[in-house]
């Protein structure tokens, strides 16, 4: 990872970057080398594992994929590294037969078809990102706590490293005091790698059907998507911190995250 970029170049993942180096509201910046974000990790090579675990001191992986995704795609090579602790915390994935929760069943896990979520009237108003918090506040809070653990770096990921990972990264940065502008820009930065992300996911039977069912442009992470997410939290809860406090997040949790990223 270069000092001049937040991107982490890996052979087996295409959307990995550091949450450090972003401006904060008090004129500082978030600390590098503490929390990373990425797309699927099951394709990591031995050199990737050596970089992440050896050089970047990775000790915690927060996997936001659904149980069905992990069953279909596999847990990935980092699960075989004894130094790394895994935290599997499904948020109910974006859309698609194998990537969401509720209806189809794979090994006892239920997955929700995209059509049912489209008909969810609340999500028409609030957007699907709020649905992650509405449906699994326990997972969201537990994921943030795992990201804030201080015995080495942590990495949060899903399939594309875009939506679920984007929401959790945005919340972590908000807690740490990053500016809203910086948070939105970090979210949108995934668009720089979107072509590579889609190419990689289309190589998987798990994701190909869902991706091909929508135009490629539909997958672009636009500024307004994460801005709408924050607007919902601001309107309904007085901001992300209000939502967090209503769901068990404590002052001690905030101090831990700020200590990680400040």
GROMACS .gro file of C-alpha atoms in nm:
model
  262
    1UNK     CA    1   0.000   0.000   0.000
    2UNK     CA    2   0.151   0.330  -0.109
    3UNK     CA    3   0.173   0.627   0.125
    4UNK     CA    4   0.001   0.836  -0.141
    5UNK     CA    5  -0.303   0.614  -0.187
    6UNK     CA    6  -0.554   0.435   0.030
    7UNK     CA    7  -0.593   0.148  -0.216
    8UNK     CA    8  -0.444  -0.189  -0.121
    9UNK     CA    9  -0.329  -0.381  -0.427
   10UNK     CA   10  -0.420  -0.749  -0.400
   11UNK     CA   11  -0.415  -1.026  -0.659
   12UNK     CA   12  -0.735  -1.189  -0.535
   13UNK     CA   13  -0.952  -0.884  -0.454
   14UNK     CA   14  -1.007  -0.561  -0.645
   15UNK     CA   15  -1.179  -0.320  -0.405
   16UNK     CA   16  -0.958  -0.308  -0.097
   17UNK     CA   17  -0.864   0.018   0.068
   18UNK     CA   18  -0.776   0.183   0.398
   19UNK     CA   19  -1.022   0.396   0.596
   20UNK     CA   20  -0.728   0.607   0.707
   21UNK     CA   21  -0.618   0.935   0.554
   22UNK     CA   22  -0.963   1.099   0.548
   23UNK     CA   23  -1.022   1.448   0.689
   24UNK     CA   24  -1.200   1.488   1.021
   25UNK     CA   25  -1.420   1.771   1.139
   26UNK     CA   26  -1.155   1.902   1.378
   27UNK     CA   27  -0.890   1.942   1.109
   28UNK     CA   28  -0.715   1.608   1.160
   29UNK     CA   29  -0.743   1.289   0.958
   30UNK     CA   30  -0.831   0.927   1.021
   31UNK     CA   31  -0.543   0.698   1.106
   32UNK     CA   32  -0.404   0.460   0.846
   33UNK     CA   33  -0.347   0.092   0.895
   34UNK     CA   34  -0.628   0.035   1.145
   35UNK     CA   35  -0.947  -0.048   0.950
   36UNK     CA   36  -0.966  -0.170   0.592
   37UNK     CA   37  -1.261  -0.239   0.361
   38UNK     CA   38  -1.277  -0.484   0.072
   39UNK     CA   39  -1.478  -0.706  -0.160
   40UNK     CA   40  -1.489  -1.088  -0.146
   41UNK     CA   41  -1.179  -1.246   0.005
   42UNK     CA   42  -1.208  -1.609  -0.103
   43UNK     CA   43  -0.978  -1.551  -0.401
   44UNK     CA   44  -0.684  -1.420  -0.199
   45UNK     CA   45  -0.347  -1.562  -0.297
   46UNK     CA   46  -0.071  -1.666  -0.054
   47UNK     CA   47   0.104  -1.336  -0.132
   48UNK     CA   48  -0.216  -1.146  -0.048
   49UNK     CA   49  -0.246  -1.327   0.284
   50UNK     CA   50   0.118  -1.253   0.361
   51UNK     CA   51   0.064  -0.884   0.286
   52UNK     CA   52  -0.252  -0.852   0.492
   53UNK     CA   53  -0.151  -1.062   0.790
   54UNK     CA   54   0.225  -1.008   0.790
   55UNK     CA   55   0.278  -0.652   0.670
   56UNK     CA   56  -0.058  -0.491   0.755
   57UNK     CA   57  -0.110  -0.682   1.082
   58UNK     CA   58  -0.464  -0.796   0.997
   59UNK     CA   59  -0.621  -0.970   1.298
   60UNK     CA   60  -1.000  -0.930   1.252
   61UNK     CA   61  -1.218  -0.998   0.948
   62UNK     CA   62  -1.581  -0.882   0.957
   63UNK     CA   63  -1.772  -1.079   0.691
   64UNK     CA   64  -2.108  -0.919   0.609
   65UNK     CA   65  -2.214  -1.179   0.354
   66UNK     CA   66  -2.529  -1.383   0.412
   67UNK     CA   67  -2.505  -1.739   0.534
   68UNK     CA   68  -2.613  -1.852   0.188
   69UNK     CA   69  -2.327  -1.662   0.024
   70UNK     CA   70  -2.070  -1.815   0.255
   71UNK     CA   71  -2.214  -2.161   0.188
   72UNK     CA   72  -2.207  -2.112  -0.189
   73UNK     CA   73  -1.883  -1.919  -0.222
   74UNK     CA   74  -1.675  -2.053   0.065
   75UNK     CA   75  -1.526  -1.874   0.365
   76UNK     CA   76  -1.188  -1.791   0.208
   77UNK     CA   77  -0.823  -1.859   0.289
   78UNK     CA   78  -0.800  -1.617   0.582
   79UNK     CA   79  -1.020  -1.853   0.783
   80UNK     CA   80  -0.724  -2.092   0.784
   81UNK     CA   81  -0.488  -1.835   0.935
   82UNK     CA   82  -0.472  -1.883   1.314
   83UNK     CA   83  -0.379  -1.519   1.382
   84UNK     CA   84  -0.700  -1.391   1.222
   85UNK     CA   85  -1.034  -1.394   1.403
   86UNK     CA   86  -1.350  -1.402   1.192
   87UNK     CA   87  -1.676  -1.225   1.274
   88UNK     CA   88  -1.955  -1.343   1.041
   89UNK     CA   89  -2.239  -1.093   1.075
   90UNK     CA   90  -2.495  -1.102   0.796
   91UNK     CA   91  -2.682  -0.781   0.715
   92UNK     CA   92  -2.907  -0.955   0.460
   93UNK     CA   93  -2.741  -0.894   0.127
   94UNK     CA   94  -2.834  -0.660  -0.158
   95UNK     CA   95  -3.057  -0.858  -0.391
   96UNK     CA   96  -3.078  -1.181  -0.579
   97UNK     CA   97  -3.186  -1.537  -0.516
   98UNK     CA   98  -2.866  -1.647  -0.346
   99UNK     CA   99  -2.764  -1.322  -0.183
  100UNK     CA  100  -3.041  -1.206   0.045
  101UNK     CA  101  -3.256  -1.333   0.330
  102UNK     CA  102  -3.599  -1.484   0.380
  103UNK     CA  103  -3.743  -1.703   0.105
  104UNK     CA  104  -3.521  -1.959  -0.072
  105UNK     CA  105  -3.344  -2.199   0.161
  106UNK     CA  106  -2.983  -2.314   0.137
  107UNK     CA  107  -2.865  -2.549   0.413
  108UNK     CA  108  -3.141  -2.423   0.638
  109UNK     CA  109  -3.071  -2.055   0.575
  110UNK     CA  110  -3.347  -1.846   0.422
  111UNK     CA  111  -3.281  -1.589   0.152
  112UNK     CA  112  -3.513  -1.310   0.044
  113UNK     CA  113  -3.582  -1.266  -0.330
  114UNK     CA  114  -3.518  -0.922  -0.474
  115UNK     CA  115  -3.882  -0.888  -0.582
  116UNK     CA  116  -4.006  -0.903  -0.224
  117UNK     CA  117  -3.772  -0.628  -0.113
  118UNK     CA  118  -3.876  -0.408  -0.405
  119UNK     CA  119  -4.232  -0.434  -0.273
  120UNK     CA  120  -4.122  -0.334   0.079
  121UNK     CA  121  -4.292   0.005   0.107
  122UNK     CA  122  -4.066   0.139   0.381
  123UNK     CA  123  -3.758   0.068   0.175
  124UNK     CA  124  -3.911   0.257  -0.117
  125UNK     CA  125  -3.895   0.563   0.110
  126UNK     CA  126  -3.576   0.503   0.306
  127UNK     CA  127  -3.366   0.311   0.057
  128UNK     CA  128  -3.223  -0.036   0.092
  129UNK     CA  129  -2.929   0.075   0.304
  130UNK     CA  130  -3.158   0.160   0.592
  131UNK     CA  131  -3.301  -0.191   0.553
  132UNK     CA  132  -2.973  -0.337   0.678
  133UNK     CA  133  -3.009  -0.146   1.004
  134UNK     CA  134  -3.382  -0.206   1.031
  135UNK     CA  135  -3.353  -0.581   0.975
  136UNK     CA  136  -3.028  -0.656   1.160
  137UNK     CA  137  -2.932  -0.385   1.409
  138UNK     CA  138  -2.759  -0.652   1.616
  139UNK     CA  139  -2.524  -0.740   1.331
  140UNK     CA  140  -2.451  -0.376   1.249
  141UNK     CA  141  -2.355  -0.290   1.607
  142UNK     CA  142  -2.155  -0.612   1.653
  143UNK     CA  143  -1.970  -0.549   1.327
  144UNK     CA  144  -1.872  -0.197   1.434
  145UNK     CA  145  -1.751  -0.328   1.770
  146UNK     CA  146  -1.537  -0.589   1.594
  147UNK     CA  147  -1.395  -0.322   1.364
  148UNK     CA  148  -1.292  -0.122   1.672
  149UNK     CA  149  -1.098  -0.401   1.842
  150UNK     CA  150  -0.743  -0.289   1.910
  151UNK     CA  151  -0.527  -0.602   1.878
  152UNK     CA  152  -0.427  -0.548   1.517
  153UNK     CA  153  -0.597  -0.420   1.203
  154UNK     CA  154  -0.952  -0.514   1.104
  155UNK     CA  155  -1.111  -0.556   0.762
  156UNK     CA  156  -1.481  -0.539   0.677
  157UNK     CA  157  -1.609  -0.691   0.353
  158UNK     CA  158  -1.908  -0.829   0.164
  159UNK     CA  159  -1.927  -0.944  -0.199
  160UNK     CA  160  -1.856  -0.625  -0.394
  161UNK     CA  161  -1.732  -0.419  -0.101
  162UNK     CA  162  -1.986  -0.158  -0.206
  163UNK     CA  163  -2.324  -0.159  -0.031
  164UNK     CA  164  -2.307  -0.349   0.297
  165UNK     CA  165  -1.941  -0.264   0.340
  166UNK     CA  166  -2.016   0.094   0.235
  167UNK     CA  167  -2.278   0.135   0.507
  168UNK     CA  168  -2.058  -0.007   0.786
  169UNK     CA  169  -1.756   0.194   0.670
  170UNK     CA  170  -1.967   0.510   0.663
  171UNK     CA  171  -2.087   0.448   1.018
  172UNK     CA  172  -1.735   0.379   1.144
  173UNK     CA  173  -1.608   0.700   0.986
  174UNK     CA  174  -1.901   0.898   1.126
  175UNK     CA  175  -1.823   0.769   1.476
  176UNK     CA  176  -1.459   0.864   1.429
  177UNK     CA  177  -1.552   1.219   1.333
  178UNK     CA  178  -1.471   1.215   0.961
  179UNK     CA  179  -1.645   1.487   0.764
  180UNK     CA  180  -1.963   1.389   0.583
  181UNK     CA  181  -1.805   1.500   0.258
  182UNK     CA  182  -1.512   1.264   0.313
  183UNK     CA  183  -1.744   0.978   0.405
  184UNK     CA  184  -1.949   1.026   0.089
  185UNK     CA  185  -1.634   1.041  -0.124
  186UNK     CA  186  -1.501   0.721   0.032
  187UNK     CA  187  -1.829   0.548  -0.046
  188UNK     CA  188  -1.824   0.668  -0.407
  189UNK     CA  189  -1.458   0.568  -0.456
  190UNK     CA  190  -1.573   0.211  -0.519
  191UNK     CA  191  -1.696   0.337  -0.855
  192UNK     CA  192  -1.331   0.363  -0.964
  193UNK     CA  193  -1.310  -0.016  -0.943
  194UNK     CA  194  -1.666  -0.102  -1.049
  195UNK     CA  195  -1.576  -0.259  -1.384
  196UNK     CA  196  -1.324  -0.488  -1.215
  197UNK     CA  197  -1.570  -0.571  -0.937
  198UNK     CA  198  -1.848  -0.666  -1.179
  199UNK     CA  199  -1.611  -0.874  -1.392
  200UNK     CA  200  -1.499  -1.063  -1.086
  201UNK     CA  201  -1.851  -1.126  -0.953
  202UNK     CA  202  -1.977  -1.239  -1.294
  203UNK     CA  203  -1.727  -1.520  -1.271
  204UNK     CA  204  -1.935  -1.665  -0.986
  205UNK     CA  205  -2.262  -1.855  -1.032
  206UNK     CA  206  -2.378  -1.705  -0.703
  207UNK     CA  207  -2.380  -1.348  -0.832
  208UNK     CA  208  -2.396  -1.366  -1.211
  209UNK     CA  209  -2.773  -1.392  -1.242
  210UNK     CA  210  -2.840  -1.100  -1.013
  211UNK     CA  211  -2.585  -0.881  -1.190
  212UNK     CA  212  -2.709  -0.966  -1.537
  213UNK     CA  213  -3.069  -0.892  -1.438
  214UNK     CA  214  -2.989  -0.521  -1.408
  215UNK     CA  215  -2.792  -0.277  -1.627
  216UNK     CA  216  -2.431  -0.231  -1.518
  217UNK     CA  217  -2.500   0.138  -1.451
  218UNK     CA  218  -2.745   0.036  -1.177
  219UNK     CA  219  -2.453  -0.088  -0.970
  220UNK     CA  220  -2.267   0.244  -0.965
  221UNK     CA  221  -2.227   0.378  -0.608
  222UNK     CA  222  -2.367   0.729  -0.644
  223UNK     CA  223  -2.319   1.002  -0.387
  224UNK     CA  224  -2.692   1.042  -0.336
  225UNK     CA  225  -2.734   0.682  -0.217
  226UNK     CA  226  -2.523   0.721   0.095
  227UNK     CA  227  -2.646   1.080   0.139
  228UNK     CA  228  -3.002   0.946   0.148
  229UNK     CA  229  -2.896   0.689   0.408
  230UNK     CA  230  -2.757   0.962   0.632
  231UNK     CA  231  -3.065   1.179   0.570
  232UNK     CA  232  -3.292   0.900   0.695
  233UNK     CA  233  -3.086   0.859   1.012
  234UNK     CA  234  -3.072   1.237   1.063
  235UNK     CA  235  -3.449   1.269   1.021
  236UNK     CA  236  -3.559   0.967   1.223
  237UNK     CA  237  -3.294   0.942   1.494
  238UNK     CA  238  -3.117   1.276   1.509
  239UNK     CA  239  -2.822   1.126   1.322
  240UNK     CA  240  -2.628   0.799   1.308
  241UNK     CA  241  -2.517   0.834   1.669
  242UNK     CA  242  -2.881   0.854   1.774
  243UNK     CA  243  -2.961   0.532   1.593
  244UNK     CA  244  -2.656   0.363   1.743
  245UNK     CA  245  -2.739   0.468   2.097
  246UNK     CA  246  -3.092   0.333   2.057
  247UNK     CA  247  -2.944  -0.002   1.958
  248UNK     CA  248  -2.697  -0.058   2.240
  249UNK     CA  249  -2.394   0.142   2.126
  250UNK     CA  250  -2.224   0.301   2.426
  251UNK     CA  251  -1.986   0.588   2.499
  252UNK     CA  252  -1.720   0.323   2.557
  253UNK     CA  253  -1.783   0.186   2.208
  254UNK     CA  254  -1.745   0.535   2.062
  255UNK     CA  255  -1.420   0.587   2.250
  256UNK     CA  256  -1.287   0.254   2.119
  257UNK     CA  257  -1.368   0.342   1.757
  258UNK     CA  258  -1.220   0.690   1.788
  259UNK     CA  259  -0.907   0.543   1.943
  260UNK     CA  260  -0.877   0.312   1.641
  261UNK     CA  261  -0.931   0.571   1.372
  262UNK     CA  262  -0.802   0.895   1.528
   0.00000   0.00000   0.00000
